[in-house]
Tab-separated table of C-alpha atoms and ligand atoms in Angstrom:
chain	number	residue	atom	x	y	z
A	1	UNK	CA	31.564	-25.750	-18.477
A	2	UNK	CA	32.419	-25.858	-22.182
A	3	UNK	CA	33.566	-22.383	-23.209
A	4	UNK	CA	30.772	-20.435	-25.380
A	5	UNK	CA	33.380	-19.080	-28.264
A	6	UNK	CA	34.194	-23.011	-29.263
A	7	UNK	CA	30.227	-23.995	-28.445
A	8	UNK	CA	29.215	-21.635	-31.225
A	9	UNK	CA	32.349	-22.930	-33.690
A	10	UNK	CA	30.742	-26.231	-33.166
A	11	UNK	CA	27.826	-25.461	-33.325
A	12	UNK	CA	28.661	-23.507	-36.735
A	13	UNK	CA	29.927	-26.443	-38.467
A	14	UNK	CA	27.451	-29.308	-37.469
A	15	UNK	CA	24.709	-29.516	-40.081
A	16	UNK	CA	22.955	-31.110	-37.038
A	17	UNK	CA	22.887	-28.396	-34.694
A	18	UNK	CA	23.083	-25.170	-37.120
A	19	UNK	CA	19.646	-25.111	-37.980
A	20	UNK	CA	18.891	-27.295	-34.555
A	21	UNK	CA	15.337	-26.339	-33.141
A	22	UNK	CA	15.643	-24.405	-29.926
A	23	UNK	CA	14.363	-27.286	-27.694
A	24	UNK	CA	17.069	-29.925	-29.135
A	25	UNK	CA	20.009	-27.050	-29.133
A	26	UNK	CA	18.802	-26.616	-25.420
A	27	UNK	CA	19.477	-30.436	-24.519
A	28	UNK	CA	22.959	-30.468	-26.520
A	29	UNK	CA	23.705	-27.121	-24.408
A	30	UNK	CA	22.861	-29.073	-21.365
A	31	UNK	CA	24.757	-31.544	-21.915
A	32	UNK	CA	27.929	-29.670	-22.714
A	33	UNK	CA	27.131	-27.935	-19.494
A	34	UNK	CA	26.940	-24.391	-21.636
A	35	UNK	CA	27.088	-21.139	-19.901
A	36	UNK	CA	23.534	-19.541	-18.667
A	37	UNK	CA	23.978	-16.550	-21.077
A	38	UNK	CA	24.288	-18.656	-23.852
A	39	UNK	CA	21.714	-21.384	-22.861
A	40	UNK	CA	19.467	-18.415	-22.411
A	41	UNK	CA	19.986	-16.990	-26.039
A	42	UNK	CA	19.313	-19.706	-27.584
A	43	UNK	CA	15.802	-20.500	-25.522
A	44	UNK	CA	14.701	-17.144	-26.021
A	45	UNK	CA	16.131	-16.701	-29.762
A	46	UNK	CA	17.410	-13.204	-28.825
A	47	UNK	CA	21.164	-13.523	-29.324
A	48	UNK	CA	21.333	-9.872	-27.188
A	49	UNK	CA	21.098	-12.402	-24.326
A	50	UNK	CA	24.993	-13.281	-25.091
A	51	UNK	CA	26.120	-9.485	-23.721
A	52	UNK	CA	25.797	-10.820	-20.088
A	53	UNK	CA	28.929	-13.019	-20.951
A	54	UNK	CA	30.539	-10.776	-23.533
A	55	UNK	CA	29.490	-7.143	-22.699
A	56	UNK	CA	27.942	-5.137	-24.886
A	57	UNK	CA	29.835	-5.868	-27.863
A	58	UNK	CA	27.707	-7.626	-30.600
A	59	UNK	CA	26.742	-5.030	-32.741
A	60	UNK	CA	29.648	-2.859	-33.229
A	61	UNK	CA	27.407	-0.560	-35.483
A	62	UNK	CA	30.458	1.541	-37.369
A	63	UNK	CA	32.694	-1.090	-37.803
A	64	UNK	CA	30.031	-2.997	-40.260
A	65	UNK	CA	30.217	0.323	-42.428
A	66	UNK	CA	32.757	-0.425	-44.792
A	67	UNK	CA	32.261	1.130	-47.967
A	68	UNK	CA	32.057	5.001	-48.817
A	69	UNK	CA	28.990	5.995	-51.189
A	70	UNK	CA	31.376	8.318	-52.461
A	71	UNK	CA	34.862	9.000	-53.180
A	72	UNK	CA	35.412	12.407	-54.205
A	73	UNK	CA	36.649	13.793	-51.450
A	74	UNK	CA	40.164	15.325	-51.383
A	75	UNK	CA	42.997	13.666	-49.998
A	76	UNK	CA	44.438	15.955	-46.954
A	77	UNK	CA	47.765	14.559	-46.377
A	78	UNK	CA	49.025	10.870	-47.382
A	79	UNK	CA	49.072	9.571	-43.336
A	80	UNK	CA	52.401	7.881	-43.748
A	81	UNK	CA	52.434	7.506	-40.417
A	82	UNK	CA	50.205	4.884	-39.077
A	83	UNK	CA	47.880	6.771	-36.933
A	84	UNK	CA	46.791	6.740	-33.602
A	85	UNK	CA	43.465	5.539	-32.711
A	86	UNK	CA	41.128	7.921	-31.640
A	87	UNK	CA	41.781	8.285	-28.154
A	88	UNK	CA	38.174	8.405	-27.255
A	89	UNK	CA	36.315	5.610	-29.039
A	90	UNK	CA	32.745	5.635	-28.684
A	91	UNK	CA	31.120	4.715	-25.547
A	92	UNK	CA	29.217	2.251	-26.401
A	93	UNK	CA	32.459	-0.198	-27.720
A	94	UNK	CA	34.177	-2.902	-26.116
B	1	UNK	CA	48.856	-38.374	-47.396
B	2	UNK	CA	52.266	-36.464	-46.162
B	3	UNK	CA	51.536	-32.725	-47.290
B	4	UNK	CA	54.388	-31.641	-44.597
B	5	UNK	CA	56.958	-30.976	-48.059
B	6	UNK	CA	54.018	-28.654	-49.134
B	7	UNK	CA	54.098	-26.086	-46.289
B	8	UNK	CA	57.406	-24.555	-47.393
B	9	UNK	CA	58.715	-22.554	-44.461
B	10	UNK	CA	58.277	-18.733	-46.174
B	11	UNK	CA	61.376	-16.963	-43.577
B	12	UNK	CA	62.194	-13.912	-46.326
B	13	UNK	CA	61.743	-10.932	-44.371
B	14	UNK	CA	59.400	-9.267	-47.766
B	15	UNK	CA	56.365	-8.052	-46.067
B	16	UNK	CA	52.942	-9.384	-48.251
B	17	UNK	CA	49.172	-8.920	-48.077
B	18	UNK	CA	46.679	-11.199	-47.924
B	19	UNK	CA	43.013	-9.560	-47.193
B	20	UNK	CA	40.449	-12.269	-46.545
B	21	UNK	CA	36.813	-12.904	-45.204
B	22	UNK	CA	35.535	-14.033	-42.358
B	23	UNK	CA	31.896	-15.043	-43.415
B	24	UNK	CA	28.443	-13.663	-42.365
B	25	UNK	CA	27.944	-16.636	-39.251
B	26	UNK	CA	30.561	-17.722	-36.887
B	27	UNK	CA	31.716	-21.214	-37.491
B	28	UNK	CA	30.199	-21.427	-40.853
B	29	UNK	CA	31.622	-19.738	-43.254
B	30	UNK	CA	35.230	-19.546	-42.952
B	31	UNK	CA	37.213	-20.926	-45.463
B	32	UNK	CA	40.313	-23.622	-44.926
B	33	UNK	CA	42.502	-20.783	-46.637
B	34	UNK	CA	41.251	-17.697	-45.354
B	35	UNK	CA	41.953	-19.654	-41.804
B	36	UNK	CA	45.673	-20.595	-43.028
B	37	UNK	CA	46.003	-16.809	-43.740
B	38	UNK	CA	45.212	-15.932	-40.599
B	39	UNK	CA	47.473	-18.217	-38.972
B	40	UNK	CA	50.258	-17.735	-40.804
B	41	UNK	CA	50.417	-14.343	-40.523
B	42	UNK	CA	52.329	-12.161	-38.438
B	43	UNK	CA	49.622	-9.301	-37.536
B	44	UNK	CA	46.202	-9.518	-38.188
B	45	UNK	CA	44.349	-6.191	-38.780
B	46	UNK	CA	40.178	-6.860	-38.252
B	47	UNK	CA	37.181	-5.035	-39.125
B	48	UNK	CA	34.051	-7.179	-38.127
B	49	UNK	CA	30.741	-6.678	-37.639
B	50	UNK	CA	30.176	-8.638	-34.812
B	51	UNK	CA	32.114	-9.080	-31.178
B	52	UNK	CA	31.778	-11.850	-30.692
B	53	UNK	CA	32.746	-13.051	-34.225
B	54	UNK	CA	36.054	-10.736	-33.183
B	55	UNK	CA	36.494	-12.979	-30.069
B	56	UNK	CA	36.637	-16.060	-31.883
B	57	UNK	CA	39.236	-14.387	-34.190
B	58	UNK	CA	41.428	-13.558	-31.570
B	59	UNK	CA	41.485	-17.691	-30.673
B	60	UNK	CA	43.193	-18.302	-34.228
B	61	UNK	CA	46.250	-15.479	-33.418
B	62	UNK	CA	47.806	-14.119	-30.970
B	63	UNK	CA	47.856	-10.371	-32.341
B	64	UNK	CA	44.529	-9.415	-33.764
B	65	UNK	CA	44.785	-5.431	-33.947
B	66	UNK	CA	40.957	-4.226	-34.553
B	67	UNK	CA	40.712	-1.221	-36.656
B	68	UNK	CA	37.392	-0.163	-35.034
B	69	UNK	CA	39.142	2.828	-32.992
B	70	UNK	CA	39.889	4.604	-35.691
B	71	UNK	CA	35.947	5.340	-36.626
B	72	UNK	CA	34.726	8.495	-34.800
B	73	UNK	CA	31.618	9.981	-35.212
B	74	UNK	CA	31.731	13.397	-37.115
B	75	UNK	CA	34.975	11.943	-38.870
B	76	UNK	CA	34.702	11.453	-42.942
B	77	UNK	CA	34.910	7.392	-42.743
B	78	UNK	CA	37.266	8.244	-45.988
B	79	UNK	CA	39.799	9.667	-44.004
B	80	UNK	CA	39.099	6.524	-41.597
B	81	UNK	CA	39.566	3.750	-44.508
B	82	UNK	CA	42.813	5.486	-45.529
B	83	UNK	CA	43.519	5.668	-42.057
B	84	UNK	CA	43.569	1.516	-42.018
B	85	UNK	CA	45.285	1.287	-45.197
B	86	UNK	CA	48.091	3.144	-43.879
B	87	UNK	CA	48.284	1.224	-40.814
B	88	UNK	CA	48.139	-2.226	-43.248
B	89	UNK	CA	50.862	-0.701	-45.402
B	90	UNK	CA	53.378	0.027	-42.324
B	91	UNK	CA	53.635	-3.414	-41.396
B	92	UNK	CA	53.803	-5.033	-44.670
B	93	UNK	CA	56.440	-2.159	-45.436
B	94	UNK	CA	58.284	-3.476	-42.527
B	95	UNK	CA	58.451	-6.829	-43.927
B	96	UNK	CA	55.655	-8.686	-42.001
B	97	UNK	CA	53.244	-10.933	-43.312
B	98	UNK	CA	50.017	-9.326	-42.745
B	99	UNK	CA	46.630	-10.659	-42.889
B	100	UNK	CA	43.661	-8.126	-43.057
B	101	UNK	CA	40.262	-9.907	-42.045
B	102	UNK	CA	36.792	-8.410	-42.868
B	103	UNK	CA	33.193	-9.542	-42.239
B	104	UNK	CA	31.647	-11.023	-45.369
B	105	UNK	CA	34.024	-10.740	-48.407
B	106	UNK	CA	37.031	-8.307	-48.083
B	107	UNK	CA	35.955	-7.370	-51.540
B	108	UNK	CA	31.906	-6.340	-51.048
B	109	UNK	CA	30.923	-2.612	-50.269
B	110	UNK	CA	34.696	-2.765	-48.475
B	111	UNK	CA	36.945	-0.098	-50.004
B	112	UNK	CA	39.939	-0.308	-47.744
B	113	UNK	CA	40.743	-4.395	-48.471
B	114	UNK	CA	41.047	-3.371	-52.378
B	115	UNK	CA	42.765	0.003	-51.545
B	116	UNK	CA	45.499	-1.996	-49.754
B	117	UNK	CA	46.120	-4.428	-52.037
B	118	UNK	CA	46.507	-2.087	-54.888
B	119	UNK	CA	49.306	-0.136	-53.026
B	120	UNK	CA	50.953	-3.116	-52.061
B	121	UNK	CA	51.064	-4.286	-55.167
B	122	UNK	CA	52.411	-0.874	-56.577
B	123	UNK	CA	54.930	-0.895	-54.021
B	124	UNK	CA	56.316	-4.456	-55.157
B	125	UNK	CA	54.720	-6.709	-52.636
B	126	UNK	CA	52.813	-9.522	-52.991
B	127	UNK	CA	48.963	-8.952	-52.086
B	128	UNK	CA	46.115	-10.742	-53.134
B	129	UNK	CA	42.039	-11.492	-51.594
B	130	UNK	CA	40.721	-14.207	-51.072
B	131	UNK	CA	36.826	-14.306	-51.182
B	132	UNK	CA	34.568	-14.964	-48.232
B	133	UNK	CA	30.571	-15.383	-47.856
B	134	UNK	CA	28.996	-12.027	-47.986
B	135	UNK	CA	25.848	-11.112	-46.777
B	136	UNK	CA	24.831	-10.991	-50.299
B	137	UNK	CA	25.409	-14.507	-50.530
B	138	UNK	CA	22.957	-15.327	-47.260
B	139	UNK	CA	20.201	-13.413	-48.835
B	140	UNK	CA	20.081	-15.102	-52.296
B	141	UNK	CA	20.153	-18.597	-49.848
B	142	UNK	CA	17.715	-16.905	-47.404
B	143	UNK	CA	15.346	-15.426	-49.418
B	144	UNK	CA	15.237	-17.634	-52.351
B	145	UNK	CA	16.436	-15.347	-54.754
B	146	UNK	CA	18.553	-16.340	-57.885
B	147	UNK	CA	19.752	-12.946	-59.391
B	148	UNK	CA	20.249	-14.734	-63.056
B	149	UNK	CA	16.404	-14.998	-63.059
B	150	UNK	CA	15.129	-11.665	-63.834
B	151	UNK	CA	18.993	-9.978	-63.191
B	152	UNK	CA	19.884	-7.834	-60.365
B	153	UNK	CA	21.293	-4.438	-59.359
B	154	UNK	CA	23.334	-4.140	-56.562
B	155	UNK	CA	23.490	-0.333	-55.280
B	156	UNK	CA	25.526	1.791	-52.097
B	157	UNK	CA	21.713	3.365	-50.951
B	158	UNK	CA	23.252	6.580	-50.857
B	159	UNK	CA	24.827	6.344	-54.075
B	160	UNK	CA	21.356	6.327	-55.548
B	161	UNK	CA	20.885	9.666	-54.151
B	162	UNK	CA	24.212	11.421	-54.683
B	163	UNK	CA	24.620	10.675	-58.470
B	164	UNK	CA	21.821	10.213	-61.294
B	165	UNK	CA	21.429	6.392	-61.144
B	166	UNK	CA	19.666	4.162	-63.808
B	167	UNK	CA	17.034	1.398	-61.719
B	168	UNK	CA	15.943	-1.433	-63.741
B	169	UNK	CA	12.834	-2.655	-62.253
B	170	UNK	CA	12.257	-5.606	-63.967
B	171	UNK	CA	15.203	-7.086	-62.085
B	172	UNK	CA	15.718	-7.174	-58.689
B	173	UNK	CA	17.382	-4.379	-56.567
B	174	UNK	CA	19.650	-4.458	-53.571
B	175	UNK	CA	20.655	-1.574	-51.465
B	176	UNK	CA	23.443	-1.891	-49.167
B	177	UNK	CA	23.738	0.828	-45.947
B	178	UNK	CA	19.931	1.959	-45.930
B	179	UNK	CA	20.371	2.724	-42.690
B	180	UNK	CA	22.486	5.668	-43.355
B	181	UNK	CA	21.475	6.686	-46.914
B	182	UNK	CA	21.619	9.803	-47.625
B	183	UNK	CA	24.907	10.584	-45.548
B	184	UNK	CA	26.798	13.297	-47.956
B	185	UNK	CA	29.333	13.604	-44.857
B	186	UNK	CA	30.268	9.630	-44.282
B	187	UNK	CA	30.713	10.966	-40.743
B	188	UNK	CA	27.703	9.659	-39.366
B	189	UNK	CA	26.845	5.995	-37.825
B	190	UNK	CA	23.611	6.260	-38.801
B	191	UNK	CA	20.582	8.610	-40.620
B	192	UNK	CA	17.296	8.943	-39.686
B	193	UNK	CA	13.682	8.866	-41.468
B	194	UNK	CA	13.544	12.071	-43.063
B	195	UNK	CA	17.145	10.965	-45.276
B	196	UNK	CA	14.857	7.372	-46.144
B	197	UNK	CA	11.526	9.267	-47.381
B	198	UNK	CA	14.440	11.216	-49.493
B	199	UNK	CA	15.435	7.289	-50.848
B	200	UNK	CA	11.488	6.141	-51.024
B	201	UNK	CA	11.202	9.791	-53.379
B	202	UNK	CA	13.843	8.570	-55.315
B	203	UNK	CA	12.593	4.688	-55.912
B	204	UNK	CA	8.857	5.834	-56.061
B	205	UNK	CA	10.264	7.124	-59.916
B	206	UNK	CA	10.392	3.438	-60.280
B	207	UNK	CA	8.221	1.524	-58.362
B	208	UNK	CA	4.718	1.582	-56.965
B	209	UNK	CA	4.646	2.810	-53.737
B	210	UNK	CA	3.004	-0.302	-52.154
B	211	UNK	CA	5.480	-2.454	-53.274
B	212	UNK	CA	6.743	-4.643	-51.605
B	213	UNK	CA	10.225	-4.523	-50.132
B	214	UNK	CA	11.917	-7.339	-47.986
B	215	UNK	CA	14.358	-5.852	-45.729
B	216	UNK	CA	17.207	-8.497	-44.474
B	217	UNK	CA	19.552	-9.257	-42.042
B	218	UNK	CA	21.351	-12.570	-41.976
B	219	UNK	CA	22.832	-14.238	-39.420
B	220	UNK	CA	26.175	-13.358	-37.815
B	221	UNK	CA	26.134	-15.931	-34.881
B	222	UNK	CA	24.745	-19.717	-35.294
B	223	UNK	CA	21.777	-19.504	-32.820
B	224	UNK	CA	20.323	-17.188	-35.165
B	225	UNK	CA	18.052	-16.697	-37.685
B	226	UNK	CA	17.550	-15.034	-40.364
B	227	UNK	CA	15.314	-11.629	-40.437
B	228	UNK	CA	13.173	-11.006	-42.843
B	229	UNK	CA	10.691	-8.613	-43.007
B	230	UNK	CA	8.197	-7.106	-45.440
B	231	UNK	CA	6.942	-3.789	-46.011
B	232	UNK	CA	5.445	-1.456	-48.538
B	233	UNK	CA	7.983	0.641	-49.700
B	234	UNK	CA	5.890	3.979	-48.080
B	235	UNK	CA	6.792	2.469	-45.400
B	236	UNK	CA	9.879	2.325	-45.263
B	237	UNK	CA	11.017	5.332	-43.803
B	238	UNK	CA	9.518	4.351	-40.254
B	239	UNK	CA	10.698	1.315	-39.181
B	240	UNK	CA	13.013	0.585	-36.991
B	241	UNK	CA	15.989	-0.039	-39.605
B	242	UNK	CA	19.964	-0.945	-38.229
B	243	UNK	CA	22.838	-0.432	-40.420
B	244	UNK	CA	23.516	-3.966	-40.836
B	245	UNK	CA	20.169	-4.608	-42.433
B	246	UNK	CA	20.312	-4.529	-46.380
B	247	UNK	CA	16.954	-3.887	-48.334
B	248	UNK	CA	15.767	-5.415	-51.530
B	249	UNK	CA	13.412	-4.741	-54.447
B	250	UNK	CA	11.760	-7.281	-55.898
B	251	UNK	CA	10.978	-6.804	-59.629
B	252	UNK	CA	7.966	-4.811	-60.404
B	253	UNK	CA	7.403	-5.529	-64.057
B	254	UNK	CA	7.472	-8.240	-66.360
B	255	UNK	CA	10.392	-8.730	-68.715
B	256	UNK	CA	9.482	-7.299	-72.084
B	257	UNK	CA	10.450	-8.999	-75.132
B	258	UNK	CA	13.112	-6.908	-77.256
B	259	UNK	CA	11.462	-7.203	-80.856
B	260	UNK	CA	14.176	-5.095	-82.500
B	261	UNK	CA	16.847	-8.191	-81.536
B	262	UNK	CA	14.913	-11.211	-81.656
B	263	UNK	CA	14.172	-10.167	-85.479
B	264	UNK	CA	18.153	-10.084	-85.738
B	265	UNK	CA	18.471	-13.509	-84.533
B	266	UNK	CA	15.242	-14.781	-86.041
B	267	UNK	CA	17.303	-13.322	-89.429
B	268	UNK	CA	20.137	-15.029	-88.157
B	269	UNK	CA	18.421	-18.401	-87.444
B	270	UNK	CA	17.157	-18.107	-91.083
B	271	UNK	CA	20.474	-17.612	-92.292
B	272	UNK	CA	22.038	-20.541	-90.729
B	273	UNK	CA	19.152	-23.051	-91.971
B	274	UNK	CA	19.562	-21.489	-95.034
B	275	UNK	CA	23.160	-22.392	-95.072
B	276	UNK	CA	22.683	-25.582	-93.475
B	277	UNK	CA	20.055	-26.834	-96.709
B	278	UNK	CA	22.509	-25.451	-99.504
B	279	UNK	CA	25.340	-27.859	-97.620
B	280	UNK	CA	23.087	-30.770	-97.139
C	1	SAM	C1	29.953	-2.054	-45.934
C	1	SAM	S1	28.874	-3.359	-46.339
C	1	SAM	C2	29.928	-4.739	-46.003
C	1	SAM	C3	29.504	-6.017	-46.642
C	1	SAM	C4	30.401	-7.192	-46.394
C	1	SAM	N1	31.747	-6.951	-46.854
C	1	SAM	C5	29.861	-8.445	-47.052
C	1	SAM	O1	30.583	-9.117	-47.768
C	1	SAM	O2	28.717	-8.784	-46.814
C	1	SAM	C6	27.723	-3.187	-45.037
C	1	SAM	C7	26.348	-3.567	-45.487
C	1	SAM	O3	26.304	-4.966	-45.653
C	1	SAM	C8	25.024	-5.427	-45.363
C	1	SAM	N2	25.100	-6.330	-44.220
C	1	SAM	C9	26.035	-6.373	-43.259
C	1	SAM	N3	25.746	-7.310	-42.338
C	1	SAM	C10	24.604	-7.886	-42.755
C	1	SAM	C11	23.785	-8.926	-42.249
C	1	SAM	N4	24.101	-9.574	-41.123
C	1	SAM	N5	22.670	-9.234	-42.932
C	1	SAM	C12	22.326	-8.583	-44.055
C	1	SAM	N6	23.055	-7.613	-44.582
C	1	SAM	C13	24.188	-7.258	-43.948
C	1	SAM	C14	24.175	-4.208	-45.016
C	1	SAM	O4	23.564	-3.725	-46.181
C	1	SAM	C15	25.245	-3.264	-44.521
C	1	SAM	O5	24.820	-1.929	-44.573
């Protein structure tokens, strides 16, 4: 079974498969003998699919929030210390 | 060619910063040199949009350190992006070559990848960004949208409700975070209807209010597609709407001619073929 982290790198980079219909990415998947979760993303076109393989994972909601719509907020104390992650991440992480 | 004398072996112990993209879609869009970054560098900090796009990451070094822990609901995300700086800082402080790797381009609605790289260059290091595909970039290819055409405005959503905001909507109009406009804490993940009407009050000063708006999100993994949808903007407010969706404005009125300056240059014009016929 080809592993489904260098499947989608190929896939990725090959102007051939990128924008592949779902039927012909199907065949190529065969063929490289892809796992079911990912076979079954791609026929279905719901990536989602993938979180039988990986967990629930994909969208990692807060960590595509990157930019503050403001920035007037008072500094507390310069953390000079590299903090600690929150011991408690959200539930629905990694 | 032998490029082997090129890759000079960098041993100093002088901790540097490199912050770089990753792209919008896995396999596409990373560059040759945001990949050497990575690969080069001692510890890579991450802040990615996408898992899976974080798996793949950790196949190009061995210590990927995700700075997604550090976001906590009912936490200013301020406090969280000076949070990562600090974390970015100690390592280049202790002399390691660090690599800091965010969705998109480091440098796009991303605060903390500029942050760093201004302290590290305060402090004497070396720091610099190198630029990555950003989700803007998908939606000009995506939706067919050249923003030298009729110009465009590129807006935080909540921005245009926190400060007095000028919209020109004869260009187009792009507003990044929709899905949590209107968030005066930057604690929450995520804001509901009521804080979008508060947005669709604000841009019905502008526009119609069955106007059309597209509302986009690109893809982050290569079986996708692209989704685009199309709504009046009264609508807006109730559907389903994720924080990784950006929404635009197409223009709602024609360019108007400025008479005051093409008189000026018509003058000018004059002028010159004035001067033109005394040299001839
Ligand atoms: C903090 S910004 C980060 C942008 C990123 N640095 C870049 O270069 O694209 C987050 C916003 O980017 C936009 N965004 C992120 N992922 C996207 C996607 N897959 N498609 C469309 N827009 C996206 C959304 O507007 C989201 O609220």
């Amino acid at each position: 079974m080809t592993d489904t982290i260098d499947l989608l790198e190929a896939i990725g980079q090959d102007a051939s498969l990128r924008h592949a219909s779902a039927e012909d990415l199907g065949k190529v998947l065969a063929q490289a003998q892809a796992s079911e979760a990912l076979t079954a993303a791609v026929a279905s076109g719901d990536s989602t699919r993938l979180s039988a393989e990986f967990g629930l994972m994909q969208n990692k909601t807060p960590e595509g929030i990157l930019s503050p719509a403001r920035e007037d907020e008072p500094e507390e104390e310069d953390p000079l210390e590299a903090p600690v992650p929150d011991a408690n991440p959200l539930p629905s992480q990694k | 060619m032998d490029t082997s004398a090129l890759t000079h072996s960098n041993n100093t112990c002088r901790g540097s910063l490199a912050c770089v993209g990753m792209g919008m879609t896995l396999g596409s869009h990373l560059t040759p040199l945001a990949r050497s970054h990575i690969e080069r560098a001692d510890v890579v900090f991450a802040a990615l949009s996408d898992g899976i796009v974080e798996k793949w990451l950790q196949r190009l070094h061995p210590d990927v350190r995700s700075l997604q822990p550090y976001y906590q609901e009912g936490k200013s995300r301020l406090k969280t992006y000076r949070e990562w700086v600090a974390l970015i800082m100690a390592e280049v402080r202790a002399g390691k070559r660090v690599c800091g790797v965010f969705y998109g381009h480091p440098g796009i609605f991303a605060w903390s990848p500029h942050k760093a790289i201004e302290m590290a260059r305060a402090e004497g290091y070396e720091a610099h960004m190198e630029p990555g595909i950003s989700a803007e970039d998908c939606l000009y290819a995506d939706l067919g949208i050249d923003p030298g055409r009729f110009g465009c405005q590129h807006f935080e959503a909540s921005q245009l409700l926190f400060y007095e905001r000028r919209i020109d909507p004869a260009g187009y109009l792009v507003l990044w975070q929709v899905g949590l406009v209107g968030d005066w804490s930057l604690a929450r993940f995520q804001t509901g209807p009521a804080y979008r009407q508060v947005l669709v009050d604000r841009l019905s000063q502008d526009y119609p209010l069955d106007h059309e708006v597209i509302v986009y999100r690109g893809a982050t993994l290569p079986i996708e597609k692209p989704r685009v949808r199309r709504v009046a903007l009264c609508d807006l407010p109730n559907i389903p709407l994720t924080v990784e969706e950006t929404v635009v404005l197409p223009p709602a009125e024609p360019l108007r001619l400025n008479l005051a300056m093409r008189e000026r240059l018509d003058a000018l014009d004059a002028l010159e073929k004035a001067g033109k016929e005394v040299q001839a």
